[in-house]
CSV table of C-alpha atoms in Angstrom, one decimal:
chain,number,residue,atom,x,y,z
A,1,UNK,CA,-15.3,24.7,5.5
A,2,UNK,CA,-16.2,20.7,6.0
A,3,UNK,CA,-14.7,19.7,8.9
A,4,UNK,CA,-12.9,16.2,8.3
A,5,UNK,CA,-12.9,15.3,11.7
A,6,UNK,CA,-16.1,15.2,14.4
A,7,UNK,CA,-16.9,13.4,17.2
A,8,UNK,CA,-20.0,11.4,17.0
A,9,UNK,CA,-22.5,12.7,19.7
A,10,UNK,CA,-21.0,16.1,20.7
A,11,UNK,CA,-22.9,19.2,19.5
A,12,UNK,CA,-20.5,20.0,17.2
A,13,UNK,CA,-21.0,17.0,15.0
A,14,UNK,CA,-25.1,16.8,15.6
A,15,UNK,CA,-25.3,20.6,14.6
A,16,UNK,CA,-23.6,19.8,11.6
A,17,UNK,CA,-25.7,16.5,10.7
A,18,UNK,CA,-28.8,18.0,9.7
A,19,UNK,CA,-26.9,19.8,7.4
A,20,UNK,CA,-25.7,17.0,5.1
A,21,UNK,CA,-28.8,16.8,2.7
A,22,UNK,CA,-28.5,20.4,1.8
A,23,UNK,CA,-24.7,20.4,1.5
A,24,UNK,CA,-24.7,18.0,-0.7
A,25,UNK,CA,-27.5,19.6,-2.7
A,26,UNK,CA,-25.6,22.9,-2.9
A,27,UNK,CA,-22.0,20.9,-4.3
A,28,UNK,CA,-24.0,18.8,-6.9
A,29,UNK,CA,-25.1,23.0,-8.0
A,30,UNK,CA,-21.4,23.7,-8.0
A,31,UNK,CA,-19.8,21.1,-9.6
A,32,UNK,CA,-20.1,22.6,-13.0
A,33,UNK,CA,-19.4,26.3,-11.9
A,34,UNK,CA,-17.2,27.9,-14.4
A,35,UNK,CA,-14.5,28.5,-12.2
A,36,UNK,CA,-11.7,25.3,-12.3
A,37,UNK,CA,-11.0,26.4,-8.0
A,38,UNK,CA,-14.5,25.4,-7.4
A,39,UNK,CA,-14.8,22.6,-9.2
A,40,UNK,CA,-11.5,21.1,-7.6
A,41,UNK,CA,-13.2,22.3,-4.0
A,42,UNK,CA,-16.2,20.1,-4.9
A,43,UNK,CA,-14.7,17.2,-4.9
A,44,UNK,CA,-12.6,17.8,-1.4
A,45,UNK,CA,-16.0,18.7,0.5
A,46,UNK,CA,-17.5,15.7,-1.0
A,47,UNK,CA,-14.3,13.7,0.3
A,48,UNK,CA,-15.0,15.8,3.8
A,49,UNK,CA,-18.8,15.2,3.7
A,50,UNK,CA,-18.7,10.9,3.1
A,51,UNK,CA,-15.8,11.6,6.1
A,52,UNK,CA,-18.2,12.9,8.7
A,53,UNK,CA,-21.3,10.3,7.4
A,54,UNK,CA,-18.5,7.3,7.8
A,55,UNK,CA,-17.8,8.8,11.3
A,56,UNK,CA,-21.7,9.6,12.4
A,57,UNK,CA,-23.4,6.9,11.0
A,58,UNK,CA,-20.8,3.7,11.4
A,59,UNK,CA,-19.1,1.4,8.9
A,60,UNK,CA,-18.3,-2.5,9.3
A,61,UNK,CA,-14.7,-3.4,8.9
A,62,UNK,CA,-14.6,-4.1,5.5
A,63,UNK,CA,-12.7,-6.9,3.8
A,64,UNK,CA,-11.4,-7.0,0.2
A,65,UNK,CA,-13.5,-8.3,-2.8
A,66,UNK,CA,-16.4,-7.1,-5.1
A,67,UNK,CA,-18.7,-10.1,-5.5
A,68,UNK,CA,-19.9,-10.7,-1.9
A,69,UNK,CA,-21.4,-7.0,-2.7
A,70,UNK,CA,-22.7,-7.5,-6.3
A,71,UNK,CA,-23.6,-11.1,-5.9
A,72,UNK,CA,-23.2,-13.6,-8.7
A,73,UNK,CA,-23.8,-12.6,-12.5
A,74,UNK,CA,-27.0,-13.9,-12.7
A,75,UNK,CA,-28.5,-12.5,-9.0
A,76,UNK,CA,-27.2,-9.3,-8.2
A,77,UNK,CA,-30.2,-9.3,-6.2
A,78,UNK,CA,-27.8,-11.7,-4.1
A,79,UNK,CA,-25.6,-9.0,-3.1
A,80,UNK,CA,-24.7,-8.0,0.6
A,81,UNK,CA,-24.9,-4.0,1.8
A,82,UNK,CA,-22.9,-3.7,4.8
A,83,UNK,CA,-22.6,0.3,4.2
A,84,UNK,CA,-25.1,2.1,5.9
A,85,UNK,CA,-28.2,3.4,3.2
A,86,UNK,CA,-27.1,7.1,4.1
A,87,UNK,CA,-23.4,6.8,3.3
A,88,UNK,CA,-24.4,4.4,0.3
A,89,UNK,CA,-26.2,7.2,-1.2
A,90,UNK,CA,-23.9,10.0,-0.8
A,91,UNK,CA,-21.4,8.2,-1.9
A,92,UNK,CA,-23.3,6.9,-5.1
A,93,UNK,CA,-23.8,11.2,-5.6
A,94,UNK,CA,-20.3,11.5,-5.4
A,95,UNK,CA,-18.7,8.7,-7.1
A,96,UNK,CA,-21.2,9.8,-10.1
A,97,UNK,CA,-19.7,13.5,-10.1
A,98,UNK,CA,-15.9,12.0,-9.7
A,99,UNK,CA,-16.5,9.3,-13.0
A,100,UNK,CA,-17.9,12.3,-14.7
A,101,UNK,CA,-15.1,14.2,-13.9
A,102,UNK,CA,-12.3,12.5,-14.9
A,103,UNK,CA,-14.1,11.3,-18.3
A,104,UNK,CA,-14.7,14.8,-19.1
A,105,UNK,CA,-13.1,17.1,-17.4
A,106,UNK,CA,-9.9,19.3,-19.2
A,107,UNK,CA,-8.5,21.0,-16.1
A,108,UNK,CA,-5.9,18.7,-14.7
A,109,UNK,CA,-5.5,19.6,-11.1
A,110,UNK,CA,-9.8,19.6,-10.9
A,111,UNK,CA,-8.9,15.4,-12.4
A,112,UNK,CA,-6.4,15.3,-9.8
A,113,UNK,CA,-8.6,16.1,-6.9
A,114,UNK,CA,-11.3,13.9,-7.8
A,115,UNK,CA,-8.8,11.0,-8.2
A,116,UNK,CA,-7.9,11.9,-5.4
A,117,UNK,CA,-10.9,12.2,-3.5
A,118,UNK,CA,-12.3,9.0,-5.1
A,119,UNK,CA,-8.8,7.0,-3.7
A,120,UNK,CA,-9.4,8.6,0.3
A,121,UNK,CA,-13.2,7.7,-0.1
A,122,UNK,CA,-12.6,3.8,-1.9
A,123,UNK,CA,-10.0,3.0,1.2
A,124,UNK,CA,-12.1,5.0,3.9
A,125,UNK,CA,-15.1,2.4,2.8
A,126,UNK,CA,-14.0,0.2,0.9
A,127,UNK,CA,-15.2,-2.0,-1.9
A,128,UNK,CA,-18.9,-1.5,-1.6
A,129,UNK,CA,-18.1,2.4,-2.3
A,130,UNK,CA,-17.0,1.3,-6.0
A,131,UNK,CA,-18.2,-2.1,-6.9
A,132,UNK,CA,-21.0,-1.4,-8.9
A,133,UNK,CA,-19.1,1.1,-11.3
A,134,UNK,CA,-15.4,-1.3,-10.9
A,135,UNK,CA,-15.9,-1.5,-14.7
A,136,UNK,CA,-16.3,2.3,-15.1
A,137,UNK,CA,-13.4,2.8,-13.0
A,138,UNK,CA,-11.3,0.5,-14.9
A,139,UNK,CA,-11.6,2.2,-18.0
A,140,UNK,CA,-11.3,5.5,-16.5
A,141,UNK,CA,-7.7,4.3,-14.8
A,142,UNK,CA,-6.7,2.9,-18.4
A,143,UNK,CA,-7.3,6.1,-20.4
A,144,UNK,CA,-5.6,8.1,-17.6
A,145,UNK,CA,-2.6,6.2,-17.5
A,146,UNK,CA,-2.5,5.9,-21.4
A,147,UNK,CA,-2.8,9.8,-21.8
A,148,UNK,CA,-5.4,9.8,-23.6
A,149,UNK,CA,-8.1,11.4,-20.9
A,150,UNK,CA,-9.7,14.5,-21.9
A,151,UNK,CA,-7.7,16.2,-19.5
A,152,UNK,CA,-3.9,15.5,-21.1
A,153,UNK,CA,-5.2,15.7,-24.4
A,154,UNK,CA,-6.8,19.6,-24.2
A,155,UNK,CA,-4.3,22.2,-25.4
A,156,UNK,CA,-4.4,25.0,-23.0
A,157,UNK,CA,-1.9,27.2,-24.8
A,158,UNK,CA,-1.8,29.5,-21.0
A,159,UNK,CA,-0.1,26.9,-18.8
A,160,UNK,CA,2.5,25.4,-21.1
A,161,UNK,CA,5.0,26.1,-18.3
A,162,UNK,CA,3.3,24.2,-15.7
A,163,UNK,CA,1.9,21.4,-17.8
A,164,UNK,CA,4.6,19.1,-16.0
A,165,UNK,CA,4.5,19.8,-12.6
A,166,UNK,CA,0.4,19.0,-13.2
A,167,UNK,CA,1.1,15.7,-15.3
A,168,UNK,CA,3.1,14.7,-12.3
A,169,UNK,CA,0.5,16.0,-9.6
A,170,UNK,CA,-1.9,14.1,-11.8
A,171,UNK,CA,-0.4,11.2,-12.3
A,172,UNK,CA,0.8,10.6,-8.9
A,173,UNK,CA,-2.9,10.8,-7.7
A,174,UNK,CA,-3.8,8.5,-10.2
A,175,UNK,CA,-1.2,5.7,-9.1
A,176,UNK,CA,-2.4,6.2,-5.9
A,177,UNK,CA,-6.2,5.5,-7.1
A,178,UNK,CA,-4.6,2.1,-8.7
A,179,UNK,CA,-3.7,1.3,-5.3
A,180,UNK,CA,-6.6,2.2,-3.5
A,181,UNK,CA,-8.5,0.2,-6.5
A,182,UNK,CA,-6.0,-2.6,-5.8
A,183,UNK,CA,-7.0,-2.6,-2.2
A,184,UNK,CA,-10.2,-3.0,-2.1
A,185,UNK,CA,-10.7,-5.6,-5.0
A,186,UNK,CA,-7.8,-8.1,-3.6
A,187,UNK,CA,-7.3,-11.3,-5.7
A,188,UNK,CA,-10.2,-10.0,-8.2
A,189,UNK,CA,-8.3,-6.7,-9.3
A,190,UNK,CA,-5.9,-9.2,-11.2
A,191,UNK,CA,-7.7,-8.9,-14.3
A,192,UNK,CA,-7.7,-4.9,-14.1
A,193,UNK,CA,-4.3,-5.2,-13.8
A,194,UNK,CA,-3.1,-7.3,-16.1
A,195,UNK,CA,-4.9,-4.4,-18.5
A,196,UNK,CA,-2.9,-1.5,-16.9
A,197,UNK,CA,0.0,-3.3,-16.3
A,198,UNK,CA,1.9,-2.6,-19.6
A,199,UNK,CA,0.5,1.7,-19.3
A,200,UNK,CA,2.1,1.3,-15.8
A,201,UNK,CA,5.6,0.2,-17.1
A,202,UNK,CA,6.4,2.3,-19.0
A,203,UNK,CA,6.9,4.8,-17.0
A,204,UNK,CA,9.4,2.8,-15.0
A,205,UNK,CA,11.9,3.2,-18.7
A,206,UNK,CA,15.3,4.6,-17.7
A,207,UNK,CA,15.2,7.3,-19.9
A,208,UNK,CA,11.9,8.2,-17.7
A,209,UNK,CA,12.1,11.1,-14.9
A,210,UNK,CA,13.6,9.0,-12.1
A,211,UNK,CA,9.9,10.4,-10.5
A,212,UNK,CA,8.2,8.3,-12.3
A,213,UNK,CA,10.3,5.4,-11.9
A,214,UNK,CA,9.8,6.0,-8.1
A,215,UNK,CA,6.0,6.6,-8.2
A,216,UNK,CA,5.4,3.5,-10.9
A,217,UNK,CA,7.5,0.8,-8.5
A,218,UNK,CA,6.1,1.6,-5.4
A,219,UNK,CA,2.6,1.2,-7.5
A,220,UNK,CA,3.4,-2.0,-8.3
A,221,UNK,CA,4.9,-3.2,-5.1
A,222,UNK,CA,1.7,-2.1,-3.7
A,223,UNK,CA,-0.5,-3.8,-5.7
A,224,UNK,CA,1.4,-7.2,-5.8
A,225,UNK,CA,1.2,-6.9,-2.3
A,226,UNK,CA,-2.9,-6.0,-2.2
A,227,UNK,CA,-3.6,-9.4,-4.7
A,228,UNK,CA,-2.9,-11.1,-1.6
A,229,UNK,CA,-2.7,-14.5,-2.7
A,230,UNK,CA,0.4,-16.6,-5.4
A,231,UNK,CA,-2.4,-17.3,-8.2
A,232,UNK,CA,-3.2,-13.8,-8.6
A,233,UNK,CA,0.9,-12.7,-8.9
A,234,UNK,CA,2.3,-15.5,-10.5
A,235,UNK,CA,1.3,-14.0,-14.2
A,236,UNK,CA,3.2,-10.8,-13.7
A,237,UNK,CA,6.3,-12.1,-11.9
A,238,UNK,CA,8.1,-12.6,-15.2
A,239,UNK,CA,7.4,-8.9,-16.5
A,240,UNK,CA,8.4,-7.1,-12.6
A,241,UNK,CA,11.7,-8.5,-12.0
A,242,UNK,CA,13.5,-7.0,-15.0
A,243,UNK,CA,11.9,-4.0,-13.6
A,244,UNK,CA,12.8,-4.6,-9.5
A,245,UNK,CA,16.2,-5.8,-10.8
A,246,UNK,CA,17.1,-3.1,-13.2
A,247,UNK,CA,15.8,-0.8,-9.8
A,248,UNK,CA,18.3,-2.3,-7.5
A,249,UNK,CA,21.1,-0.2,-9.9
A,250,UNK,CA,19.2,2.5,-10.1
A,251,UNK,CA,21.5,6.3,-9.4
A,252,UNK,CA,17.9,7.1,-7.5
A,253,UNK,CA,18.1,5.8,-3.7
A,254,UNK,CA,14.4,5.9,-4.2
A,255,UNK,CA,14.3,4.2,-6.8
A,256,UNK,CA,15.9,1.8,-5.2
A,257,UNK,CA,13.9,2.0,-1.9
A,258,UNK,CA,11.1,1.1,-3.7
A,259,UNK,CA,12.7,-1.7,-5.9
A,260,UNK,CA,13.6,-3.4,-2.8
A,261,UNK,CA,10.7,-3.3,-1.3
A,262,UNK,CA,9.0,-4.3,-4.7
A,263,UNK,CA,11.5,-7.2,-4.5
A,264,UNK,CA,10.7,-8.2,-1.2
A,265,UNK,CA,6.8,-8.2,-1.6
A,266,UNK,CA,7.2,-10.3,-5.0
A,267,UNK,CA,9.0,-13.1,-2.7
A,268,UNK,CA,6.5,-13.0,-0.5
A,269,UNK,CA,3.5,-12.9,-2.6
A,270,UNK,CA,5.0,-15.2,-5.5
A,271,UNK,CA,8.0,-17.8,-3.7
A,272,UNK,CA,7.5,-20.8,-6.4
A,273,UNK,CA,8.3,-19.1,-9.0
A,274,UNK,CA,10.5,-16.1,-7.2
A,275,UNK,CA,13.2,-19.0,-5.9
A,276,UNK,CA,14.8,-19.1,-9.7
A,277,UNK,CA,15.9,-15.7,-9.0
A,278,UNK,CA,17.0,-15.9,-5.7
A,279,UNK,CA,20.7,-15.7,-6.4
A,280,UNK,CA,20.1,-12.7,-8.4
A,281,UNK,CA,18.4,-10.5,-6.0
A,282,UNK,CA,21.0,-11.3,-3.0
A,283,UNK,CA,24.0,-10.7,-5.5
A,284,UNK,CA,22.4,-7.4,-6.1
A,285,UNK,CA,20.9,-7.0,-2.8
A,286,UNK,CA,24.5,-7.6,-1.0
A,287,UNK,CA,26.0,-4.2,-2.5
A,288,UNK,CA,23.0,-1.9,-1.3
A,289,UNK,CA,23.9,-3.1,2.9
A,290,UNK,CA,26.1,-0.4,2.4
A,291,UNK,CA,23.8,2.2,0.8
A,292,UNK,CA,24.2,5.8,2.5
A,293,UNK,CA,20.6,5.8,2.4
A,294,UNK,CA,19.1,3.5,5.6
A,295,UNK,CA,15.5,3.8,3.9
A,296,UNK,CA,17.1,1.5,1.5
A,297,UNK,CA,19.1,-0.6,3.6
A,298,UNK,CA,15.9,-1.4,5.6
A,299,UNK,CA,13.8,-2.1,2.6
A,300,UNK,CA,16.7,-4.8,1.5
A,301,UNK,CA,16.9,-6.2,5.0
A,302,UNK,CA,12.9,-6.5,4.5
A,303,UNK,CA,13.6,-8.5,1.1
A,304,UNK,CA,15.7,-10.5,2.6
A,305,UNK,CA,13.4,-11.2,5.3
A,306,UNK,CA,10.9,-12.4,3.1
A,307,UNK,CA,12.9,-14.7,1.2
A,308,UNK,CA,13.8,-16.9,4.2
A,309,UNK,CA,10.3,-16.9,5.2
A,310,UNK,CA,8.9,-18.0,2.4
A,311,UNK,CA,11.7,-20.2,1.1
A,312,UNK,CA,14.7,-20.6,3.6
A,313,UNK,CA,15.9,-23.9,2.0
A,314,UNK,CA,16.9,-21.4,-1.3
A,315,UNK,CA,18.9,-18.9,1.0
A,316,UNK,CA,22.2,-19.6,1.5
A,317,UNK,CA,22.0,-18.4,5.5
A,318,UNK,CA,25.6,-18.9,6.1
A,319,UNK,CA,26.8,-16.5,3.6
A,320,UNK,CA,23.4,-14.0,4.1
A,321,UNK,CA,23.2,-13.9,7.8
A,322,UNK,CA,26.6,-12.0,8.7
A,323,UNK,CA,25.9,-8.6,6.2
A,324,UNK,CA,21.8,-9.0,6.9
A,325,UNK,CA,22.1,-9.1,10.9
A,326,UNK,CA,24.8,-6.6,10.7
A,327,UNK,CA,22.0,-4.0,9.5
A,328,UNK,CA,19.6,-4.7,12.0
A,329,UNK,CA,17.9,-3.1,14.2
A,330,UNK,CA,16.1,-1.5,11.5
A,331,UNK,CA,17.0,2.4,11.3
A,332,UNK,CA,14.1,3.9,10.0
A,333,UNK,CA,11.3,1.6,8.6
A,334,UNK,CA,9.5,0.2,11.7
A,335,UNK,CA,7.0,-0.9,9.3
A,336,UNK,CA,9.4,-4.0,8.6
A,337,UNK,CA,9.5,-5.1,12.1
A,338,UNK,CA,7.2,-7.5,12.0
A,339,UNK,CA,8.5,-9.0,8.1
A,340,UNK,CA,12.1,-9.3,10.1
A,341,UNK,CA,10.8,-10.7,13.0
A,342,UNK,CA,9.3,-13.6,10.8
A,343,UNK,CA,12.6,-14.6,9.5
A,344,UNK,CA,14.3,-14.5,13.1
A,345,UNK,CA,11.9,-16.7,13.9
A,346,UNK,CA,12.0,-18.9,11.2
A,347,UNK,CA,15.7,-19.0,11.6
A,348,UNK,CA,15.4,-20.0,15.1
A,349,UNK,CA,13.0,-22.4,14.6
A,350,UNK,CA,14.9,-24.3,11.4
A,351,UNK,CA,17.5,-25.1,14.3
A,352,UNK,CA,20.8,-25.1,12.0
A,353,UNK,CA,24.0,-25.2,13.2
A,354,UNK,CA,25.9,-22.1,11.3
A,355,UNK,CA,23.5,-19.8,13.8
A,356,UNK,CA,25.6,-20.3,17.0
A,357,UNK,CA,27.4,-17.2,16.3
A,358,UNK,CA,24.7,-15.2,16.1
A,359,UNK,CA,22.1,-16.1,18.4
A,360,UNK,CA,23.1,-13.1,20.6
A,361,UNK,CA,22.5,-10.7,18.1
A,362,UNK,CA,18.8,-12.4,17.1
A,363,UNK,CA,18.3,-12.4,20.3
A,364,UNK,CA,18.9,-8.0,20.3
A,365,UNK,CA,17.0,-8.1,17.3
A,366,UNK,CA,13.9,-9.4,18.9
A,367,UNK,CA,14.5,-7.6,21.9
A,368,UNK,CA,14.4,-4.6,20.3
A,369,UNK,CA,11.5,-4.8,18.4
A,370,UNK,CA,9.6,-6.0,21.2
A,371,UNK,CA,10.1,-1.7,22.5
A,372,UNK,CA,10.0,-0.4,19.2
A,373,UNK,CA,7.9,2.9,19.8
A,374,UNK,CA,5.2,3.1,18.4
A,375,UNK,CA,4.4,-0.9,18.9
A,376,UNK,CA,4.4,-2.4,15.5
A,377,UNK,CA,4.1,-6.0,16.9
A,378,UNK,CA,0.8,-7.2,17.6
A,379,UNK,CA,-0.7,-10.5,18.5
A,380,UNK,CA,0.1,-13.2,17.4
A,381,UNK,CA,3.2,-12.0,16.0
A,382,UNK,CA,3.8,-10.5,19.3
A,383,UNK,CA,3.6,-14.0,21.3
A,384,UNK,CA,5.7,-15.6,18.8
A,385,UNK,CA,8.5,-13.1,19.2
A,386,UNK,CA,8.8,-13.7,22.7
A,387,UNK,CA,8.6,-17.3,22.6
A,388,UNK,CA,11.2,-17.6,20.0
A,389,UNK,CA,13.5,-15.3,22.4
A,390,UNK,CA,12.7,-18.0,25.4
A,391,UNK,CA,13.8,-20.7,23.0
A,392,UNK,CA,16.4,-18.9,22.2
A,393,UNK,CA,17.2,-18.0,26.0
A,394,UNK,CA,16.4,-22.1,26.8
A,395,UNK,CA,19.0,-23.2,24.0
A,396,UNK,CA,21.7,-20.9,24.5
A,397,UNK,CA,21.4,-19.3,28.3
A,398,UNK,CA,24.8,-17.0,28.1
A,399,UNK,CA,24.5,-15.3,24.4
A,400,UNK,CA,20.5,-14.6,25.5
A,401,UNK,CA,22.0,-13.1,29.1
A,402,UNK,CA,24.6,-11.2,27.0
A,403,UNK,CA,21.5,-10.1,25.0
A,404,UNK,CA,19.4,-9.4,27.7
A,405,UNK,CA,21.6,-7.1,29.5
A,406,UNK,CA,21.2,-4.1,27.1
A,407,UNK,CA,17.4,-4.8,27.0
A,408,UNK,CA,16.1,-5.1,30.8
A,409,UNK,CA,12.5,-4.5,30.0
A,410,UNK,CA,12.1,-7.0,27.8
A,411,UNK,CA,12.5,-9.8,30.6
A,412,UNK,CA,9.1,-8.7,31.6
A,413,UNK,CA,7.9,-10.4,28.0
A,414,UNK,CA,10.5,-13.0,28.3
A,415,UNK,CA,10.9,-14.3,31.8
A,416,UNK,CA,9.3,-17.8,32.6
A,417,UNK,CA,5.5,-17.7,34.1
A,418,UNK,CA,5.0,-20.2,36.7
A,419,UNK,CA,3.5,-22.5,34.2
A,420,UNK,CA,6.2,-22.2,32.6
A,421,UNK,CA,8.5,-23.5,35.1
């Protein structure tokens, strides 16, 4: 067994270094053994094996974006390695056996794994790992989510009764390599999108396993999210809302979840053109502030969040900020601490008059996010939360007191320096 996780510079993990050119030799002999187990443990231990190179031999931070590493069409010679040589090239074995794999391969849970694999490795080193074979990968992705891979097109007349439970496994794995894909390319994975998109909604049809409605919107919340920046989400916006809006109903809380957090990235990632539908998603996002499910109460407080970020002037905050403040904190998703946190701020900092009544309560808000455990603020959010909660405390002393009783330890953040005074 590969361990997935050594320490650099203990004996453990230098006794198992000089190892790494003949493992890798002995799965490259494997990976065709007749067996379906060991070809699905190939890939893992190839996973395992880039794991404990990444770990011994360093990797740079990486940043999103395929042509700083392949250099311009006419001088790939122009390109820029940041990946160590010794990772580069076990990677390069691998990523060969994992293309090969998923082009040819009939077994589906062996397809899964090396989707799989291939998704862990991409975000474990980002977009060096895949950019020579992008291309490669974008047709692979296609044909999978089309059904029409070797793998859902072989008959096997013995599994016919757990031929869905492996499309699922499979597919699930493969939305998660779009991701992963998405990641890693930012702004430039538009393209690849735009020729998945359509094999991607379908599977978010009512009459679909509510699943696969789950698993396709949170794909495509994901990527919206990983393109980054408006030009690259403004040509989709018009084909996701039916889809986020038509989620918002959804009988699946997950479903919904997801929709709302697909809503909320889509206002984020694509205000000018997400403003038009503004009054649609609060008149549908209203209802769900009293969803049994909190997952999906936080993921609508989230959207609305990101509307009055991006485009307070289009909410109308009298009428929003009574129902949204009334659900924060945030129950479960402490992810969205920081996307709320934005909005308070913004609120505070607009100045307008109908938030008198409620400075008390933004002022808990921030307070409480400020000792959310574990910390999900971080600089500079983190200095911008506490001065908005001494402008708050300088404009209205007695509802930041009130505030400020509940949360003692936050007047260590909050209470004036001497430079301040």
């Amino acid at each position: 067994m590969i361990p997935r996780t050594l320490t650099p510079g203990k004996p453990s993990f230098r006794g198992f270094a000089s190892w790494v050119e003949r493992c890798v030799a002995a799965l490259e002999n494997a990976a065709d053994y007749m067996h379906p187990d060991v070809r699905t443990n190939v890939h893992g231990a190839f996973g395992a094996m880039l794991t404990v190179c990444h770990q011994a031999l360093g990797s740079p931070v990486w940043q999103p974006g395929f042509m700083k590493h392949t250099g311009p069409p006419n001088h790939p010679e122009q390109g820029v390695f940041l990946l160590p040589m010794e990772v580069r090239r076990h990677n390069n074995t691998a990523l060969v056996h994992h293309l090969n794999t998923i082009h040819a391969e009939r077994d589906k849970e062996v397809v899964a794994k090396a989707v799989d694999t291939l998704a862990e490795t991409m975000e474990l080193l980002g977009p060096e790992s895949i950019c020579v074979n992008a291309d490669d990968l974008c047709d692979e992705l296609s044909s999978l989510l089309r059904g029409k891979a070797p793998c859902q097109t072989y008959e096997d007349s013995d599994d016919e009764d757990g031929d869905e439970d492996h499309d699922y496994v499979l597919m699930e794995a493969v939305m998660d390599l779009v991701v992963a894909f998405a990641k890693v390319a930012g702004p430039e994975f538009m393209p690849a999108f735009e020729h998945m998109l359509k094999s991607i909604l379908k599977y978010t049809r009512p009459g679909n396993d509510s699943k696969d409605r789950v698993m396709a919107i949170g794909t495509i919340a994901e990527v919206v999210k990983a393109l980054q920046v408006e030009e690259a989400c403004l040509p989709f916006v018009d084909r996701l809302f039916p889809v986020v809006s038509a989620g918002l109903l959804d009988g699946d809380h997950e479903v919904r979840r997801n929709a709302a957090f697909c809503a909320g990235v889509l206002c984020l990632r694509a205000p000018s053109k997400m403003v038009q539908h503004y009054p649609t998603l609060l008149q549908k996002i209203a209802p769900l502030f009293n969803d049994q499910n909190v997952e999906v109460v936080d993921n609508c407080c989230g959207a609305i969040s990101n509307m009055i970020t991006t485009s307070i002037q289009n909410v109308p905050i009298a009428e929003v900020l009574p129902g949204f403040l009334s659900k924060l904190p945030l129950k479960s998703d402490q992810e969205e601490i920081p996307t709320v946190c934005s909005a308070l701020l913004v609120l505070i900092d607009s100045g307008s008059p109908v938030l008198g009544p409620h400075l008390q309560k933004m002022t808990e808000v921030l307070f409480s996010s400020l000792l959310a455990n574990p910390a999900q603020l971080k600089e500079p959010m983190l200095g911008l939360v506490v001065q908005g909660a001494k402008k708050v405390m300088a404009a209205a002393p007695e509802a930041a007191q009130a505030a400020s009783a509940a949360f003692g330890p936050c007047l260590l953040y909050t209470s004036p320096s001497p430079r301040d005074s």
